[in-house]
Amino acid sequence: VAPTDADPMLFAARWSGKDPDYYCDGSFYWDTEGGYQFGDWGPPTQSAGFATVGMGRDWSRLKHKPKVMLYYDYASGDKDPNDNVHGTFFQYFGLVHKYFGFADLVARQNIHDLNGQFFLTVNKKTTFLLWHHIFWLDLPGQTEKATIWELYL
């Protein structure tokens, strides 16, 4: 939760796309974005950031149109809470499910997330999704990781 006198600003960019003729049997996808957050966070200043890099491919000419994606997401944490600089990225909007899974374990702050997705189209209204996340905190000396598997229809 942001303090009442917080006024963070964000400069960010995104580039994503699809090459539909990747080896003539499917498409290649890429998605990258990043941003720097600055401004006031109450008495301290805000200096934080995030980055996402993803790529994958599909085989759209096969019966169930399999698709595989691999992503790395990062959002900064505060390395030193006593330095008068708030370094934890502040997530403005709650679109967490789309990027960090439906389990609501984390938000886009103080986190590293390496994740892979596997999709199969069962029919026009049903898609199978297997999603694997490996999370770890953005803290000095952090070595422990949390792993989660999610399966959706």
PDB file of C-alpha atoms in Angstrom:
ATOM      1  CA  VAL A   1       0.000   0.000   0.000  1.00  0.00           C
ATOM      2  CA  ALA A   2       1.336   3.372  -0.991  1.00  0.00           C
ATOM      3  CA  PRO A   3       1.603   6.178   1.587  1.00  0.00           C
ATOM      4  CA  THR A   4      -0.895   9.008   1.140  1.00  0.00           C
ATOM      5  CA  ASP A   5       1.858  11.404   0.025  1.00  0.00           C
ATOM      6  CA  ALA A   6       3.339   9.003  -2.551  1.00  0.00           C
ATOM      7  CA  ASP A   7       3.569  10.255  -6.118  1.00  0.00           C
ATOM      8  CA  PRO A   8       5.436   7.645  -8.188  1.00  0.00           C
ATOM      9  CA  MET A   9       5.798   8.138 -11.944  1.00  0.00           C
ATOM     10  CA  LEU A  10       6.586   5.428 -14.483  1.00  0.00           C
ATOM     11  CA  PHE A  11       8.423   5.562 -17.792  1.00  0.00           C
ATOM     12  CA  ALA A  12       7.954   2.249 -19.611  1.00  0.00           C
ATOM     13  CA  ALA A  13       7.956   0.667 -23.054  1.00  0.00           C
ATOM     14  CA  ARG A  14       6.769  -2.601 -24.595  1.00  0.00           C
ATOM     15  CA  TRP A  15       7.587  -4.422 -27.809  1.00  0.00           C
ATOM     16  CA  SER A  16       5.804  -7.623 -28.717  1.00  0.00           C
ATOM     17  CA  GLY A  17       5.024  -9.404 -31.908  1.00  0.00           C
ATOM     18  CA  LYS A  18       4.576 -12.516 -33.924  1.00  0.00           C
ATOM     19  CA  ASP A  19       6.287 -13.898 -37.016  1.00  0.00           C
ATOM     20  CA  PRO A  20       3.468 -15.913 -38.626  1.00  0.00           C
ATOM     21  CA  ASP A  21       5.659 -17.835 -41.088  1.00  0.00           C
ATOM     22  CA  TYR A  22       8.215 -19.323 -38.719  1.00  0.00           C
ATOM     23  CA  TYR A  23       9.462 -22.470 -40.509  1.00  0.00           C
ATOM     24  CA  CYS A  24       6.142 -22.656 -42.397  1.00  0.00           C
ATOM     25  CA  ASP A  25       4.337 -24.645 -39.703  1.00  0.00           C
ATOM     26  CA  GLY A  26       3.657 -22.091 -36.994  1.00  0.00           C
ATOM     27  CA  SER A  27       4.534 -18.750 -35.490  1.00  0.00           C
ATOM     28  CA  PHE A  28       7.335 -17.333 -33.365  1.00  0.00           C
ATOM     29  CA  TYR A  29       6.301 -14.917 -30.573  1.00  0.00           C
ATOM     30  CA  TRP A  30       8.254 -12.335 -28.599  1.00  0.00           C
ATOM     31  CA  ASP A  31       7.264 -10.010 -25.799  1.00  0.00           C
ATOM     32  CA  THR A  32       9.529  -7.600 -23.951  1.00  0.00           C
ATOM     33  CA  GLU A  33       8.803  -4.649 -21.715  1.00  0.00           C
ATOM     34  CA  GLY A  34      10.472  -2.665 -19.017  1.00  0.00           C
ATOM     35  CA  GLY A  35      10.128   0.448 -16.986  1.00  0.00           C
ATOM     36  CA  TYR A  36      11.731   2.790 -14.485  1.00  0.00           C
ATOM     37  CA  GLN A  37       9.677   4.206 -11.613  1.00  0.00           C
ATOM     38  CA  PHE A  38      10.662   7.482  -9.980  1.00  0.00           C
ATOM     39  CA  GLY A  39       9.180  10.270  -7.879  1.00  0.00           C
ATOM     40  CA  ASP A  40       8.182  10.589  -4.240  1.00  0.00           C
ATOM     41  CA  TRP A  41       7.281   7.784  -1.860  1.00  0.00           C
ATOM     42  CA  GLY A  42       6.416   9.840   1.183  1.00  0.00           C
ATOM     43  CA  PRO A  43       9.644  11.185   2.652  1.00  0.00           C
ATOM     44  CA  PRO A  44      11.920   8.834   0.624  1.00  0.00           C
ATOM     45  CA  THR A  45      12.311   9.052  -3.120  1.00  0.00           C
ATOM     46  CA  GLN A  46      11.121   6.278  -5.427  1.00  0.00           C
ATOM     47  CA  SER A  47      13.697   4.527  -7.627  1.00  0.00           C
ATOM     48  CA  ALA A  48      12.501   1.140  -8.874  1.00  0.00           C
ATOM     49  CA  GLY A  49      12.028  -0.853 -12.043  1.00  0.00           C
ATOM     50  CA  PHE A  50      10.656  -3.890 -13.785  1.00  0.00           C
ATOM     51  CA  ALA A  51      11.484  -5.947 -16.877  1.00  0.00           C
ATOM     52  CA  THR A  52       9.878  -8.814 -18.772  1.00  0.00           C
ATOM     53  CA  VAL A  53      11.306 -10.907 -21.596  1.00  0.00           C
ATOM     54  CA  GLY A  54       9.374 -13.696 -23.260  1.00  0.00           C
ATOM     55  CA  MET A  55       9.462 -15.831 -26.363  1.00  0.00           C
ATOM     56  CA  GLY A  56       7.792 -18.904 -27.734  1.00  0.00           C
ATOM     57  CA  ARG A  57       6.309 -20.616 -30.703  1.00  0.00           C
ATOM     58  CA  ASP A  58       3.240 -22.457 -31.823  1.00  0.00           C
ATOM     59  CA  TRP A  59       2.532 -25.241 -34.278  1.00  0.00           C
ATOM     60  CA  SER A  60      -0.766 -23.894 -35.574  1.00  0.00           C
ATOM     61  CA  ARG A  61      -1.113 -26.413 -38.389  1.00  0.00           C
ATOM     62  CA  LEU A  62      -1.250 -29.347 -35.982  1.00  0.00           C
ATOM     63  CA  LYS A  63      -4.629 -30.562 -34.750  1.00  0.00           C
ATOM     64  CA  HIS A  64      -4.560 -29.077 -31.227  1.00  0.00           C
ATOM     65  CA  LYS A  65      -2.351 -26.086 -32.109  1.00  0.00           C
ATOM     66  CA  PRO A  66       0.254 -26.559 -29.345  1.00  0.00           C
ATOM     67  CA  LYS A  67       2.022 -23.423 -28.140  1.00  0.00           C
ATOM     68  CA  VAL A  68       5.013 -23.045 -25.801  1.00  0.00           C
ATOM     69  CA  MET A  69       6.103 -19.788 -24.131  1.00  0.00           C
ATOM     70  CA  LEU A  70       9.004 -19.028 -21.793  1.00  0.00           C
ATOM     71  CA  TYR A  71       9.137 -15.815 -19.731  1.00  0.00           C
ATOM     72  CA  TYR A  72      11.368 -14.089 -17.223  1.00  0.00           C
ATOM     73  CA  ASP A  73       9.732 -11.361 -15.098  1.00  0.00           C
ATOM     74  CA  TYR A  74      11.538  -9.057 -12.699  1.00  0.00           C
ATOM     75  CA  ALA A  75      10.329  -6.318 -10.382  1.00  0.00           C
ATOM     76  CA  SER A  76      12.741  -4.636  -8.003  1.00  0.00           C
ATOM     77  CA  GLY A  77      12.734  -4.851  -4.241  1.00  0.00           C
ATOM     78  CA  ASP A  78      14.185  -2.458  -1.704  1.00  0.00           C
ATOM     79  CA  LYS A  79      17.806  -3.527  -1.152  1.00  0.00           C
ATOM     80  CA  ASP A  80      18.359  -1.177   1.809  1.00  0.00           C
ATOM     81  CA  PRO A  81      15.312   0.097   3.761  1.00  0.00           C
ATOM     82  CA  ASN A  82      17.475   2.660   5.591  1.00  0.00           C
ATOM     83  CA  ASP A  83      18.940   4.578   2.612  1.00  0.00           C
ATOM     84  CA  ASN A  84      16.000   7.009   2.076  1.00  0.00           C
ATOM     85  CA  VAL A  85      15.296   5.490  -1.364  1.00  0.00           C
ATOM     86  CA  HIS A  86      12.238   3.255  -1.800  1.00  0.00           C
ATOM     87  CA  GLY A  87      13.384   0.613  -4.279  1.00  0.00           C
ATOM     88  CA  THR A  88      10.347  -1.679  -4.374  1.00  0.00           C
ATOM     89  CA  PHE A  89       8.433  -1.451  -7.634  1.00  0.00           C
ATOM     90  CA  PHE A  90       4.842  -0.288  -7.084  1.00  0.00           C
ATOM     91  CA  GLN A  91       2.311  -2.142  -9.231  1.00  0.00           C
ATOM     92  CA  TYR A  92      -0.343   0.353 -10.317  1.00  0.00           C
ATOM     93  CA  PHE A  93      -2.994  -2.084 -11.534  1.00  0.00           C
ATOM     94  CA  GLY A  94      -3.997  -5.514 -10.311  1.00  0.00           C
ATOM     95  CA  LEU A  95      -3.528  -7.543 -13.499  1.00  0.00           C
ATOM     96  CA  VAL A  96      -1.507 -10.142 -11.609  1.00  0.00           C
ATOM     97  CA  HIS A  97      -3.268 -13.272 -12.921  1.00  0.00           C
ATOM     98  CA  LYS A  98      -2.148 -12.659 -16.489  1.00  0.00           C
ATOM     99  CA  TYR A  99       1.547 -12.658 -15.581  1.00  0.00           C
ATOM    100  CA  PHE A 100       2.068 -14.473 -12.264  1.00  0.00           C
ATOM    101  CA  GLY A 101      -0.594 -17.187 -12.343  1.00  0.00           C
ATOM    102  CA  PHE A 102      -4.015 -17.603 -10.844  1.00  0.00           C
ATOM    103  CA  ALA A 103      -2.837 -18.711  -7.392  1.00  0.00           C
ATOM    104  CA  ASP A 104      -2.364 -15.083  -6.178  1.00  0.00           C
ATOM    105  CA  LEU A 105       0.948 -15.853  -4.494  1.00  0.00           C
ATOM    106  CA  VAL A 106       2.862 -12.768  -5.636  1.00  0.00           C
ATOM    107  CA  ALA A 107       2.450  -9.369  -7.232  1.00  0.00           C
ATOM    108  CA  ARG A 108       4.818  -7.435  -9.466  1.00  0.00           C
ATOM    109  CA  GLN A 109       7.144  -6.215  -6.709  1.00  0.00           C
ATOM    110  CA  ASN A 110      10.307  -7.607  -5.142  1.00  0.00           C
ATOM    111  CA  ILE A 111      10.192 -10.693  -7.357  1.00  0.00           C
ATOM    112  CA  HIS A 112      11.962 -12.756  -9.980  1.00  0.00           C
ATOM    113  CA  ASP A 113       9.780 -15.202 -11.928  1.00  0.00           C
ATOM    114  CA  LEU A 114      10.967 -17.710 -14.498  1.00  0.00           C
ATOM    115  CA  ASN A 115       7.902 -19.317 -16.021  1.00  0.00           C
ATOM    116  CA  GLY A 116       6.859 -21.534 -18.872  1.00  0.00           C
ATOM    117  CA  GLN A 117       3.466 -22.075 -20.450  1.00  0.00           C
ATOM    118  CA  PHE A 118       2.138 -24.917 -22.580  1.00  0.00           C
ATOM    119  CA  PHE A 119      -1.190 -24.518 -24.395  1.00  0.00           C
ATOM    120  CA  LEU A 120      -3.337 -27.049 -26.272  1.00  0.00           C
ATOM    121  CA  THR A 121      -6.563 -26.048 -27.994  1.00  0.00           C
ATOM    122  CA  VAL A 122      -9.053 -28.817 -27.226  1.00  0.00           C
ATOM    123  CA  ASN A 123     -11.890 -27.236 -29.228  1.00  0.00           C
ATOM    124  CA  LYS A 124     -13.056 -23.740 -30.196  1.00  0.00           C
ATOM    125  CA  LYS A 125     -14.162 -22.949 -26.623  1.00  0.00           C
ATOM    126  CA  THR A 126     -11.631 -24.906 -24.546  1.00  0.00           C
ATOM    127  CA  THR A 127      -7.887 -24.438 -24.152  1.00  0.00           C
ATOM    128  CA  PHE A 128      -5.667 -26.494 -21.861  1.00  0.00           C
ATOM    129  CA  LEU A 129      -2.932 -24.506 -20.065  1.00  0.00           C
ATOM    130  CA  LEU A 130      -0.074 -25.941 -18.026  1.00  0.00           C
ATOM    131  CA  TRP A 131       1.880 -23.146 -16.320  1.00  0.00           C
ATOM    132  CA  HIS A 132       5.054 -23.550 -14.257  1.00  0.00           C
ATOM    133  CA  HIS A 133       6.588 -20.764 -12.144  1.00  0.00           C
ATOM    134  CA  ILE A 134       9.856 -20.525 -10.251  1.00  0.00           C
ATOM    135  CA  PHE A 135       9.750 -17.490  -7.930  1.00  0.00           C
ATOM    136  CA  TRP A 136      12.473 -15.912  -5.818  1.00  0.00           C
ATOM    137  CA  LEU A 137      12.694 -12.581  -4.029  1.00  0.00           C
ATOM    138  CA  ASP A 138      14.821  -9.645  -5.164  1.00  0.00           C
ATOM    139  CA  LEU A 139      16.881  -9.505  -1.990  1.00  0.00           C
ATOM    140  CA  PRO A 140      20.662  -9.682  -1.468  1.00  0.00           C
ATOM    141  CA  GLY A 141      21.760 -13.258  -0.773  1.00  0.00           C
ATOM    142  CA  GLN A 142      18.366 -14.747  -1.677  1.00  0.00           C
ATOM    143  CA  THR A 143      18.785 -18.384  -2.707  1.00  0.00           C
ATOM    144  CA  GLU A 144      15.476 -20.015  -1.768  1.00  0.00           C
ATOM    145  CA  LYS A 145      12.997 -20.512  -4.574  1.00  0.00           C
ATOM    146  CA  ALA A 146       9.305 -21.390  -4.649  1.00  0.00           C
ATOM    147  CA  THR A 147       7.911 -23.546  -7.441  1.00  0.00           C
ATOM    148  CA  ILE A 148       4.277 -23.812  -8.476  1.00  0.00           C
ATOM    149  CA  TRP A 149       2.521 -25.803 -11.188  1.00  0.00           C
ATOM    150  CA  GLU A 150      -0.906 -24.696 -12.413  1.00  0.00           C
ATOM    151  CA  LEU A 151      -3.272 -26.583 -14.719  1.00  0.00           C
ATOM    152  CA  TYR A 152      -6.314 -24.923 -16.300  1.00  0.00           C
ATOM    153  CA  LEU A 153      -9.010 -25.756 -18.804  1.00  0.00           C
TER     154      LEU A 153
END
